[in-house]
């Protein structure tokens, strides 16, 4: 079945540095790739997503890049701040036929620590 | 206020005692899902529903049942819970199959 691998599992950076989290997916039919942030004790929340017809998307300090050929996508956070400390999850899904299935495969998560 | 609610938030039960975790959303979303979150394994989809009376298995459906009789509700049923179902469970809803998932607050289940 479809699989999403996420690396690294933990990442520690100094405040102001950049952080990069990478994911690879197995199903070439995947066409939607969201990223979720989960703060300690909270529910996951969408921070950015990208579709397969786009190679890169930015939203202020965060960006996501997609390489369909290599089947991997990455989350980039620039100028990290302590409030960026959280667990980040990538995910992938594909449309089945003419409609969307709603099936979403998540990566294992990356715990990001931003040290002041 | 747009929200997804789950009940109960915490539950400790014993092996074999049937339980139901309720999930309700007030956003008129068609899509709803159940996930379990375990350390090192991320979020794994248990079941999802594309509309009323339309459900499908996710990655880890064994030991769980769901129903979608109304658009707003999507209960998760554990007919005979076992200790390996001890986990943090999230319900989520979205307006499309490839749109933002709005998660509930989570239900922490312990099966002894």
Short mmCIF file of N, CA, C and O in Angstrom, two decimals, chain B residues 55-107:
data_model
loop_
_atom_site.label_atom_id
_atom_site.label_comp_id
_atom_site.label_asym_id
_atom_site.label_seq_id
_atom_site.Cartn_x
_atom_site.Cartn_y
_atom_site.Cartn_z
N UNK B 55 -18.65 4.86 3.71
CA UNK B 55 -17.44 4.78 4.53
C UNK B 55 -16.45 3.83 3.86
O UNK B 55 -16.82 2.99 3.03
N UNK B 56 -15.18 3.98 4.22
CA UNK B 56 -14.16 3.11 3.67
C UNK B 56 -13.03 2.95 4.67
O UNK B 56 -12.85 3.79 5.57
N UNK B 57 -12.30 1.85 4.53
CA UNK B 57 -11.22 1.54 5.46
C UNK B 57 -10.01 2.41 5.19
O UNK B 57 -9.66 2.67 4.04
N UNK B 58 -9.36 2.81 6.28
CA UNK B 58 -8.07 3.46 6.17
C UNK B 58 -6.97 2.43 6.29
O UNK B 58 -7.13 1.29 5.85
N UNK B 59 -5.88 2.80 6.92
CA UNK B 59 -4.74 1.90 7.03
C UNK B 59 -4.84 0.89 8.14
O UNK B 59 -4.27 -0.19 8.06
N UNK B 60 -5.55 1.22 9.23
CA UNK B 60 -5.60 0.33 10.39
C UNK B 60 -7.03 0.13 10.88
O UNK B 60 -7.37 0.49 12.01
N UNK B 61 -7.91 -0.48 10.07
CA UNK B 61 -9.32 -0.60 10.45
C UNK B 61 -9.64 -1.75 11.39
O UNK B 61 -10.74 -1.79 11.95
N UNK B 62 -8.70 -2.69 11.56
CA UNK B 62 -9.01 -3.91 12.32
C UNK B 62 -9.38 -3.57 13.76
O UNK B 62 -8.66 -2.86 14.45
N UNK B 63 -10.51 -4.10 14.21
CA UNK B 63 -10.94 -3.90 15.58
C UNK B 63 -11.83 -2.69 15.77
O UNK B 63 -12.25 -2.40 16.89
N UNK B 64 -12.12 -1.98 14.70
CA UNK B 64 -12.93 -0.77 14.77
C UNK B 64 -14.12 -0.85 13.81
O UNK B 64 -14.07 -1.54 12.81
N UNK B 65 -15.17 -0.14 14.16
CA UNK B 65 -16.32 0.04 13.27
C UNK B 65 -16.71 1.50 13.30
O UNK B 65 -16.44 2.22 14.28
N UNK B 66 -17.35 1.94 12.23
CA UNK B 66 -17.85 3.31 12.16
C UNK B 66 -19.22 3.28 11.52
O UNK B 66 -19.64 2.29 10.92
N UNK B 67 -19.93 4.37 11.66
CA UNK B 67 -21.20 4.55 10.95
C UNK B 67 -21.35 6.03 10.61
O UNK B 67 -20.81 6.89 11.29
N UNK B 68 -22.08 6.29 9.54
CA UNK B 68 -22.33 7.70 9.16
C UNK B 68 -23.79 7.80 8.74
O UNK B 68 -24.15 7.79 7.57
N UNK B 69 -24.63 7.87 9.75
CA UNK B 69 -26.08 7.94 9.50
C UNK B 69 -26.54 9.38 9.30
O UNK B 69 -27.59 9.63 8.71
N UNK B 70 -25.78 10.31 9.86
CA UNK B 70 -26.08 11.73 9.69
C UNK B 70 -24.80 12.41 9.25
O UNK B 70 -23.70 11.96 9.59
N UNK B 71 -24.93 13.52 8.55
CA UNK B 71 -23.76 14.20 8.02
C UNK B 71 -22.85 14.70 9.12
O UNK B 71 -21.64 14.68 9.00
N UNK B 72 -23.39 15.15 10.22
CA UNK B 72 -22.59 15.78 11.25
C UNK B 72 -21.91 14.81 12.20
O UNK B 72 -20.97 15.18 12.88
N UNK B 73 -22.36 13.57 12.26
CA UNK B 73 -21.84 12.63 13.25
C UNK B 73 -21.11 11.45 12.64
O UNK B 73 -21.54 10.91 11.60
N UNK B 74 -20.03 11.03 13.30
CA UNK B 74 -19.23 9.93 12.78
C UNK B 74 -18.64 9.17 13.98
O UNK B 74 -17.48 9.33 14.32
N UNK B 75 -19.43 8.35 14.63
CA UNK B 75 -18.93 7.65 15.82
C UNK B 75 -17.96 6.52 15.50
O UNK B 75 -18.09 5.87 14.46
N UNK B 76 -17.03 6.31 16.42
CA UNK B 76 -16.06 5.21 16.32
C UNK B 76 -16.43 4.18 17.37
O UNK B 76 -16.57 4.52 18.55
N UNK B 77 -16.58 2.95 16.94
CA UNK B 77 -17.03 1.87 17.83
C UNK B 77 -15.94 0.82 17.97
O UNK B 77 -15.39 0.34 16.98
N UNK B 78 -15.66 0.49 19.22
CA UNK B 78 -14.74 -0.61 19.51
C UNK B 78 -15.58 -1.70 20.16
O UNK B 78 -16.00 -1.58 21.31
N UNK B 79 -15.86 -2.75 19.39
CA UNK B 79 -16.77 -3.81 19.87
C UNK B 79 -16.16 -4.59 21.02
O UNK B 79 -16.84 -4.93 21.99
N UNK B 80 -14.88 -4.88 20.93
CA UNK B 80 -14.19 -5.64 21.97
C UNK B 80 -12.77 -5.09 22.11
O UNK B 80 -11.81 -5.66 21.57
N UNK B 81 -12.63 -3.99 22.83
CA UNK B 81 -11.32 -3.33 22.92
C UNK B 81 -10.24 -4.23 23.49
O UNK B 81 -10.49 -5.08 24.37
N UNK B 82 -9.03 -4.04 22.99
CA UNK B 82 -7.87 -4.77 23.48
C UNK B 82 -6.78 -3.77 23.85
O UNK B 82 -6.80 -2.62 23.39
N UNK B 83 -5.81 -4.18 24.67
CA UNK B 83 -4.76 -3.25 25.11
C UNK B 83 -4.01 -2.58 23.96
O UNK B 83 -3.55 -1.44 24.10
N UNK B 84 -3.88 -3.25 22.81
CA UNK B 84 -3.16 -2.62 21.69
C UNK B 84 -3.95 -1.50 21.03
O UNK B 84 -3.47 -0.86 20.08
N UNK B 85 -5.17 -1.26 21.49
CA UNK B 85 -5.94 -0.12 21.01
C UNK B 85 -5.82 1.09 21.95
O UNK B 85 -6.46 2.12 21.73
N UNK B 86 -4.98 0.95 22.96
CA UNK B 86 -4.64 2.10 23.79
C UNK B 86 -3.92 3.11 22.92
O UNK B 86 -2.89 2.80 22.30
N UNK B 87 -4.47 4.32 22.84
CA UNK B 87 -3.93 5.30 21.91
C UNK B 87 -4.63 6.64 22.10
O UNK B 87 -5.57 6.77 22.89
N UNK B 88 -4.16 7.63 21.35
CA UNK B 88 -4.81 8.93 21.26
C UNK B 88 -5.57 8.96 19.94
O UNK B 88 -4.97 8.76 18.88
N UNK B 89 -6.86 9.20 20.00
CA UNK B 89 -7.71 9.15 18.82
C UNK B 89 -8.18 10.55 18.44
O UNK B 89 -8.62 11.33 19.28
N UNK B 90 -8.08 10.84 17.15
CA UNK B 90 -8.57 12.12 16.61
C UNK B 90 -9.62 11.88 15.55
O UNK B 90 -9.45 11.05 14.66
N UNK B 91 -10.68 12.64 15.63
CA UNK B 91 -11.65 12.72 14.57
C UNK B 91 -11.35 13.98 13.77
O UNK B 91 -10.82 14.96 14.32
N UNK B 92 -11.64 13.97 12.48
CA UNK B 92 -11.39 15.14 11.65
C UNK B 92 -12.47 15.25 10.59
O UNK B 92 -13.07 14.23 10.19
N UNK B 93 -12.70 16.45 10.13
CA UNK B 93 -13.64 16.65 9.03
C UNK B 93 -13.03 17.60 8.01
O UNK B 93 -12.15 18.41 8.34
N UNK B 94 -13.51 17.52 6.78
CA UNK B 94 -13.05 18.42 5.73
C UNK B 94 -14.14 18.58 4.69
O UNK B 94 -15.01 17.72 4.55
N UNK B 95 -14.04 19.66 3.96
CA UNK B 95 -15.07 19.93 2.95
C UNK B 95 -14.83 19.15 1.66
O UNK B 95 -15.73 19.00 0.84
N UNK B 96 -13.60 18.67 1.48
CA UNK B 96 -13.31 17.85 0.31
C UNK B 96 -12.32 16.78 0.70
O UNK B 96 -11.71 16.83 1.78
N UNK B 97 -12.15 15.80 -0.19
CA UNK B 97 -11.23 14.73 0.12
C UNK B 97 -9.78 15.17 0.12
O UNK B 97 -8.93 14.51 0.70
N UNK B 98 -9.51 16.31 -0.49
CA UNK B 98 -8.14 16.82 -0.51
C UNK B 98 -8.13 18.27 -0.04
O UNK B 98 -7.60 19.15 -0.70
N UNK B 99 -8.73 18.50 1.08
CA UNK B 99 -8.76 19.83 1.68
C UNK B 99 -8.30 19.78 3.12
O UNK B 99 -7.95 18.72 3.65
N UNK B 100 -8.29 20.92 3.75
CA UNK B 100 -7.84 21.02 5.13
C UNK B 100 -8.69 20.13 6.03
O UNK B 100 -9.92 20.16 6.00
N UNK B 101 -7.99 19.33 6.85
CA UNK B 101 -8.64 18.50 7.85
C UNK B 101 -8.75 19.33 9.13
O UNK B 101 -7.75 19.86 9.62
N UNK B 102 -9.96 19.42 9.66
CA UNK B 102 -10.18 20.09 10.94
C UNK B 102 -10.29 18.99 12.00
O UNK B 102 -11.23 18.19 11.97
N UNK B 103 -9.34 19.00 12.91
CA UNK B 103 -9.28 17.94 13.90
C UNK B 103 -10.06 18.30 15.16
O UNK B 103 -10.13 19.46 15.56
N UNK B 104 -10.60 17.25 15.78
CA UNK B 104 -11.20 17.41 17.09
C UNK B 104 -10.11 17.47 18.15
O UNK B 104 -8.92 17.36 17.83
N UNK B 105 -10.47 17.62 19.41
CA UNK B 105 -9.49 17.79 20.49
C UNK B 105 -8.77 16.51 20.88
O UNK B 105 -7.77 16.55 21.59
N UNK B 106 -9.26 15.37 20.42
CA UNK B 106 -8.61 14.10 20.76
C UNK B 106 -9.28 13.38 21.91
O UNK B 106 -9.87 14.01 22.81
N UNK B 107 -9.19 12.06 21.87
CA UNK B 107 -9.69 11.20 22.95
C UNK B 107 -8.57 10.26 23.35
O UNK B 107 -8.08 9.50 22.51
#
